[in-house]
XYZ file of C-alpha atoms in Angstrom:
347
model
C 139.331 -25.391 72.384
C 139.486 -22.278 70.768
C 142.878 -20.423 71.354
C 140.718 -17.759 73.125
C 140.543 -20.606 76.173
C 143.458 -22.711 75.805
C 145.458 -22.354 78.742
C 149.256 -22.115 78.117
C 152.722 -23.327 79.521
C 154.749 -19.750 79.186
C 156.196 -16.484 77.854
C 158.588 -15.825 75.226
C 159.384 -11.923 75.362
C 161.770 -10.916 72.695
C 162.369 -6.934 74.038
C 163.519 -3.999 71.826
C 163.277 -5.423 68.477
C 164.812 -2.954 66.123
C 163.147 -3.201 62.673
C 164.000 -1.268 59.834
C 161.686 -0.305 56.822
C 158.803 -2.133 57.995
C 155.620 -1.694 55.433
C 153.794 1.264 56.758
C 150.538 0.735 54.763
C 148.675 -1.832 56.571
C 145.923 -1.435 54.067
C 144.460 0.396 50.987
C 142.444 2.368 53.572
C 144.777 2.657 56.941
C 148.443 3.511 57.190
C 151.245 4.249 60.464
C 151.690 1.017 61.344
C 151.696 -2.515 60.191
C 148.706 -4.679 60.007
C 148.354 -7.687 62.958
C 148.111 -9.960 60.082
C 151.779 -9.151 59.038
C 152.866 -9.958 62.766
C 150.476 -13.145 62.510
C 152.546 -14.065 59.636
C 156.004 -13.710 61.421
C 154.756 -15.692 64.238
C 153.535 -18.584 62.119
C 157.105 -18.188 59.748
C 158.849 -18.549 63.082
C 156.671 -21.702 64.400
C 158.498 -23.354 61.106
C 161.746 -21.886 62.322
C 161.575 -23.761 65.663
C 160.556 -26.905 63.934
C 163.528 -26.787 62.184
C 165.887 -25.933 64.861
C 163.981 -28.695 66.753
C 162.812 -26.281 68.792
C 160.112 -28.062 71.209
C 157.812 -24.857 71.082
C 154.547 -23.999 69.473
C 153.602 -20.396 69.299
C 150.317 -19.852 69.835
C 149.651 -16.118 70.295
C 151.597 -12.564 69.815
C 151.578 -9.026 71.302
C 153.118 -5.964 70.086
C 154.272 -3.079 72.275
C 155.562 -0.296 70.210
C 158.395 1.920 72.254
C 159.500 3.872 69.416
C 158.500 4.558 65.438
C 159.377 6.473 62.631
C 157.361 6.372 59.482
C 159.215 7.821 55.954
C 157.391 10.537 55.477
C 157.236 14.660 54.708
C 155.236 16.077 57.659
C 152.350 18.565 56.897
C 148.558 18.999 56.976
C 148.752 16.293 53.746
C 151.708 13.750 54.892
C 153.601 11.929 51.988
C 155.674 9.067 51.833
C 159.619 9.304 50.974
C 159.622 7.364 47.791
C 162.950 6.274 46.159
C 164.175 7.126 42.833
C 164.000 4.176 40.434
C 166.646 3.388 37.669
C 165.424 4.840 34.309
C 163.466 2.337 31.847
C 165.281 0.781 28.844
C 164.391 3.492 26.302
C 165.729 6.291 28.749
C 162.070 7.126 29.790
C 161.388 7.912 33.948
C 160.340 4.683 35.717
C 157.227 4.612 36.795
C 156.750 5.573 40.988
C 155.772 2.442 42.990
C 154.485 4.156 46.302
C 155.686 2.102 48.865
C 155.423 3.186 52.844
C 157.892 2.423 55.320
C 158.637 2.766 58.556
C 161.183 2.193 60.954
C 160.308 0.991 64.947
C 161.412 -0.614 68.005
C 159.159 -3.094 69.353
C 158.648 -5.678 72.402
C 157.229 -8.974 70.858
C 155.206 -11.177 73.386
C 154.370 -14.597 72.468
C 151.821 -17.133 74.148
C 153.611 -20.466 73.866
C 152.962 -24.317 74.356
C 155.483 -26.834 75.206
C 155.484 -30.090 72.863
C 155.034 -32.886 74.404
C 157.841 -35.299 73.963
C 157.356 -38.853 74.877
C 154.485 -38.248 77.045
C 156.436 -35.592 79.365
C 156.161 -31.859 79.019
C 159.843 -30.693 77.766
C 162.640 -29.571 80.496
C 162.788 -26.225 79.093
C 159.264 -26.064 82.133
C 161.053 -28.151 84.445
C 163.436 -25.359 86.404
C 166.192 -25.461 83.833
C 167.015 -21.602 83.769
C 170.098 -22.025 82.095
C 168.202 -23.997 79.052
C 165.325 -21.793 78.848
C 168.134 -18.786 78.584
C 169.888 -20.607 75.805
C 166.643 -21.662 73.969
C 165.803 -18.235 74.195
C 169.104 -16.484 72.512
C 168.780 -19.367 69.845
C 165.341 -18.018 69.081
C 166.008 -14.110 68.864
C 169.592 -14.970 66.708
C 166.453 -17.118 64.113
C 164.278 -14.002 64.558
C 167.651 -11.843 63.164
C 167.526 -13.671 60.211
C 164.086 -13.110 59.367
C 162.195 -9.831 58.184
C 159.321 -8.407 60.460
C 155.789 -6.589 58.144
C 159.015 -6.847 55.336
C 161.360 -4.901 57.244
C 164.960 -5.585 58.246
C 165.688 -6.618 62.008
C 168.729 -5.056 62.855
C 171.191 -6.309 65.870
C 169.878 -5.198 69.218
C 171.052 -1.905 70.662
C 171.676 -1.753 74.488
C 171.079 1.399 76.536
C 170.373 2.687 80.093
C 167.360 1.438 81.197
C 166.924 -1.054 77.707
C 166.528 -4.432 78.382
C 167.650 -6.103 75.121
C 167.799 -9.839 76.454
C 165.364 -12.252 75.847
C 163.345 -14.299 78.086
C 160.969 -17.797 78.062
C 159.543 -18.142 81.288
C 157.257 -20.598 82.354
C 153.412 -19.152 83.103
C 152.678 -19.529 87.293
C 149.452 -22.061 88.023
C 148.915 -19.641 91.014
C 147.039 -16.562 90.337
C 148.636 -14.659 92.738
C 151.626 -15.369 91.240
C 150.289 -14.704 88.071
C 149.563 -11.186 88.838
C 153.076 -10.564 90.160
C 154.634 -11.707 87.595
C 152.858 -9.635 85.206
C 153.283 -6.273 86.976
C 156.733 -6.853 86.906
C 156.838 -7.752 83.161
C 154.397 -4.655 82.650
C 157.115 -2.125 84.373
C 159.431 -3.748 81.520
C 157.421 -2.557 78.492
C 157.415 1.144 79.545
C 157.514 3.186 78.053
C 155.335 2.365 75.045
C 151.959 1.493 73.854
C 150.138 -2.041 72.982
C 147.421 -2.098 69.940
C 144.410 -3.986 71.374
C 141.217 -4.626 69.459
C 138.032 -2.715 70.283
C 135.221 -4.436 68.334
C 133.287 -3.341 71.332
C 133.578 0.613 70.863
C 131.983 0.501 67.183
C 129.278 -1.964 68.536
C 128.479 0.822 70.845
C 128.961 3.795 68.121
C 126.808 2.207 65.766
C 123.753 1.760 68.402
C 124.632 5.694 68.963
C 124.118 6.733 65.475
C 121.471 4.267 64.433
C 119.574 6.303 67.626
C 119.220 9.129 64.887
C 118.954 7.661 62.158
C 118.047 3.890 60.827
C 119.827 3.537 58.227
C 123.211 3.938 59.443
C 125.358 1.092 58.643
C 128.543 -0.174 60.387
C 131.104 1.319 57.729
C 129.345 5.038 59.057
C 130.358 4.254 62.590
C 133.871 2.496 61.517
C 134.386 6.198 59.691
C 133.068 8.060 62.789
C 135.522 6.758 65.036
C 138.452 7.178 62.832
C 137.815 10.474 62.918
C 137.483 13.620 64.481
C 134.045 15.400 63.567
C 134.500 19.395 63.878
C 131.413 21.828 63.670
C 131.814 25.406 64.210
C 129.865 27.530 66.985
C 129.838 30.931 69.152
C 130.927 31.199 72.362
C 129.626 34.112 75.159
C 131.301 36.521 73.152
C 129.626 35.440 69.860
C 133.305 34.493 68.482
C 133.046 31.920 66.404
C 135.068 28.551 67.919
C 135.143 25.047 66.282
C 134.802 21.988 68.620
C 134.779 18.258 68.304
C 132.815 15.205 69.398
C 135.721 13.333 70.845
C 135.135 12.789 74.616
C 138.224 14.127 76.611
C 140.122 10.967 77.765
C 138.598 8.872 74.760
C 141.978 7.392 74.465
C 144.063 6.646 71.184
C 141.642 4.948 68.689
C 142.364 3.950 65.244
C 141.030 1.971 62.308
C 142.874 -1.098 61.754
C 142.288 -3.926 59.219
C 142.036 -7.043 61.326
C 141.550 -10.216 58.115
C 139.941 -11.036 55.066
C 136.632 -11.890 53.891
C 135.571 -14.979 51.182
C 134.546 -13.414 47.840
C 134.466 -16.934 46.195
C 134.455 -20.261 46.510
C 137.449 -22.201 47.717
C 139.613 -23.561 44.754
C 141.798 -26.347 44.370
C 144.989 -26.107 43.965
C 146.134 -25.493 40.564
C 142.288 -24.158 39.290
C 143.776 -20.602 39.532
C 145.481 -19.272 36.999
C 149.167 -17.331 38.245
C 148.150 -18.069 41.850
C 151.602 -18.439 44.109
C 151.790 -21.894 43.725
C 149.588 -24.893 42.437
C 148.984 -26.964 44.947
C 147.717 -24.462 47.671
C 143.956 -23.950 47.991
C 142.908 -20.731 46.813
C 140.001 -18.313 47.311
C 139.635 -14.266 46.437
C 139.298 -12.246 49.577
C 138.336 -8.442 50.326
C 139.922 -6.980 53.869
C 137.994 -6.651 56.860
C 138.262 -3.724 59.407
C 138.045 -2.795 62.785
C 138.699 -0.176 65.404
C 141.693 -0.937 67.645
C 143.419 1.543 70.475
C 146.968 2.366 71.449
C 146.958 1.176 75.386
C 150.022 1.548 77.527
C 150.817 -1.578 79.347
C 150.672 -0.117 82.717
C 146.538 -0.360 81.827
C 146.660 -3.899 81.178
C 144.997 -6.135 83.788
C 146.019 -9.505 82.539
C 148.589 -10.845 80.007
C 146.057 -12.152 77.620
C 144.621 -8.330 77.082
C 147.536 -7.704 74.707
C 147.502 -11.036 72.893
C 146.242 -11.559 69.391
C 145.645 -14.763 67.304
C 143.795 -15.648 64.311
C 140.634 -17.475 63.460
C 139.231 -19.257 60.409
C 135.427 -19.602 60.155
C 133.931 -22.032 57.948
C 131.946 -19.448 55.784
C 135.175 -18.129 54.697
C 136.500 -15.560 57.481
C 139.990 -15.180 58.716
C 140.165 -12.978 61.586
C 142.946 -11.465 63.467
C 141.282 -11.626 67.499
C 142.662 -9.518 70.331
C 142.120 -10.849 73.740
C 141.229 -7.529 75.153
C 138.392 -6.844 77.590
C 137.589 -3.850 78.093
C 136.753 -2.884 81.853
C 133.209 -2.154 81.060
C 132.730 -5.842 81.472
C 133.326 -5.896 85.082
C 131.099 -2.953 85.739
C 133.747 -0.566 85.658
C 133.032 1.305 82.378
C 136.824 3.755 81.502
C 135.789 4.004 77.840
C 134.113 7.550 77.471
C 130.695 7.520 75.695
C 130.633 9.474 72.857
C 127.903 12.258 72.633
C 124.819 11.736 69.679
C 125.709 13.463 66.515
C 123.114 13.133 63.340
C 123.744 10.887 60.682
C 123.407 14.098 58.582
C 126.913 15.393 59.362
C 128.811 11.406 58.111
């Protein structure tokens, strides 16, 4: 059974985690927020920390709610990163500047968790012992404080009016009505904020629309089209020049995102490739995989799976971050606006 369909035991919520100088360059083509691959890597690193601390929990999926961000850039039509001045070289010449994008964040991290069976029984963490769950949650929060998230430093929590900083470890109810009640309470606690979800369906829909105009349109064309506002000039009733774009009203906060890697070579055994990170782990060359994401307010989510991400590995060499978000259109209630047809000549 894949992670997409597996039942889980509970949730771990780490509210208002402050991160300083995280990596804002998520890929060679995108910037503005760390990639979901960075958060999945953080989750796997935290899993190793939990095992070393003898905490019987397995983190399976992660959701990210962003409450505040401050990208270190010079504002303007063209944005430039705030870069550090490195010391001069040995001969006194100016050292080369390596462009580094940084961003300060305040995040709520939500993990889908599964209890590790001990002696054939579920651990006491999910048997009604609230004090034990509270202690474990704070232990995990302290472990997170010693780690890095997307290359950024985790700062101590900063309590404030209406800001929850207490971590929570909770079991997931069996009854659907209880699940909905709990999720409604959690959604209110995550406001104000936005969560990033995957919208592969929008790109597929846009690709089909563009191919009605030009059968030669590629997936890259659809991705670029959704990543921008396509402005065109026209004239109003008074013969004045006006500019309009094809992004429908209410289309949401749609962004291009990296979602993983695709293999460019066969899988080499450890030690076959020179200058690899280590000589024991298998190695292969890869390239980035891109898709479309959308920032959505937590109050618009219908179920907890909508905000969660997990990693999948396919035998053909695809390493991909998968989103559990399901568009309302899947139930016949389509809230996603349709883009108007556009001639491929404008791509």
